[in-house]
Amino acid sequence: MGLFSKKDKELDAVANQIQVDISNNYKSSALENIKWLEDLIEEKRASGKLKGKAVGEYQDLLNHYRNVVNNMKRTY
């Protein structure tokens, strides 16, 4: 997220877990957490807890993670 953007700790924690899953090549876990992040973003947007630029930033991050996971190869 940007230096001055308002962060959401719960969303950041899930995004961090996705990054860990990707780093460890845990595709199924990453996919589950991507779905969870998507649901959280929508829930927070609908309730007004996440607005404007922050929604776009988290959506961009979500799309980035989807692309990375879709390009993951099996290593076994």
Short mmCIF file of C-alpha atoms in Angstrom, two decimals:
data_model
loop_
_atom_site.label_atom_id
_atom_site.label_comp_id
_atom_site.label_asym_id
_atom_site.label_seq_id
_atom_site.Cartn_x
_atom_site.Cartn_y
_atom_site.Cartn_z
CA MET A 1 0.00 0.00 0.00
CA GLY A 2 1.08 3.59 -0.50
CA LEU A 3 3.02 5.52 2.09
CA PHE A 4 0.18 7.87 3.02
CA SER A 5 -2.88 5.72 2.32
CA LYS A 6 -5.19 4.65 5.10
CA LYS A 7 -4.47 1.01 5.80
CA ASP A 8 -6.74 -1.68 7.13
CA LYS A 9 -4.90 -4.03 9.47
CA GLU A 10 -7.21 -7.00 8.84
CA LEU A 11 -6.86 -6.71 5.05
CA ASP A 12 -3.12 -6.20 5.35
CA ALA A 13 -2.82 -9.34 7.50
CA VAL A 14 -4.64 -11.44 4.90
CA ALA A 15 -2.56 -9.90 2.10
CA ASN A 16 0.59 -10.72 4.05
CA GLN A 17 -0.56 -14.33 4.46
CA ILE A 18 -1.15 -14.58 0.71
CA GLN A 19 2.39 -13.32 0.13
CA VAL A 20 3.73 -15.96 2.52
CA ASP A 21 1.71 -18.67 0.75
CA ILE A 22 3.07 -17.55 -2.63
CA SER A 23 6.64 -17.44 -1.30
CA ASN A 24 6.26 -20.99 -0.02
CA ASN A 25 4.56 -22.15 -3.25
CA TYR A 26 1.30 -23.01 -1.42
CA LYS A 27 -1.07 -22.43 -4.30
CA SER A 28 -4.24 -23.89 -2.73
CA SER A 29 -3.78 -21.93 0.48
CA ALA A 30 -3.06 -18.77 -1.50
CA LEU A 31 -6.26 -19.28 -3.51
CA GLU A 32 -8.31 -19.69 -0.33
CA ASN A 33 -6.81 -16.53 1.15
CA ILE A 34 -7.36 -14.61 -2.10
CA LYS A 35 -11.06 -15.51 -1.89
CA TRP A 36 -11.08 -14.44 1.77
CA LEU A 37 -9.42 -11.13 0.89
CA GLU A 38 -11.92 -10.56 -1.89
CA ASP A 39 -14.82 -11.19 0.50
CA LEU A 40 -13.33 -8.89 3.15
CA ILE A 41 -12.80 -6.08 0.65
CA GLU A 42 -16.41 -6.32 -0.51
CA GLU A 43 -17.73 -6.54 3.05
CA LYS A 44 -15.75 -3.49 4.19
CA ARG A 45 -16.65 -1.54 1.06
CA ALA A 46 -20.36 -2.30 1.52
CA SER A 47 -20.27 -1.28 5.19
CA GLY A 48 -18.40 1.95 4.42
CA LYS A 49 -15.27 0.98 6.34
CA LEU A 50 -13.20 1.02 3.14
CA LYS A 51 -13.62 3.83 0.64
CA GLY A 52 -12.36 5.36 -2.56
CA LYS A 53 -8.68 5.05 -3.26
CA ALA A 54 -8.16 2.33 -0.65
CA VAL A 55 -10.69 0.07 -2.39
CA GLY A 56 -8.84 0.52 -5.67
CA GLU A 57 -5.47 -0.18 -4.07
CA TYR A 58 -6.68 -3.39 -2.46
CA GLN A 59 -8.42 -4.45 -5.70
CA ASP A 60 -5.14 -3.90 -7.58
CA LEU A 61 -3.30 -5.95 -4.97
CA LEU A 62 -5.92 -8.70 -5.27
CA ASN A 63 -5.54 -8.76 -9.06
CA HIS A 64 -1.76 -8.92 -8.70
CA TYR A 65 -2.01 -11.93 -6.39
CA ARG A 66 -4.44 -13.66 -8.77
CA ASN A 67 -1.98 -13.22 -11.65
CA VAL A 68 0.93 -14.52 -9.59
CA VAL A 69 -1.01 -17.58 -8.42
CA ASN A 70 -2.28 -18.31 -11.93
CA ASN A 71 1.33 -18.38 -13.15
CA MET A 72 2.59 -20.62 -10.34
CA LYS A 73 4.11 -23.89 -11.48
CA ARG A 74 4.31 -27.12 -9.58
CA THR A 75 7.77 -27.78 -8.23
CA TYR A 76 7.29 -31.47 -7.48
#
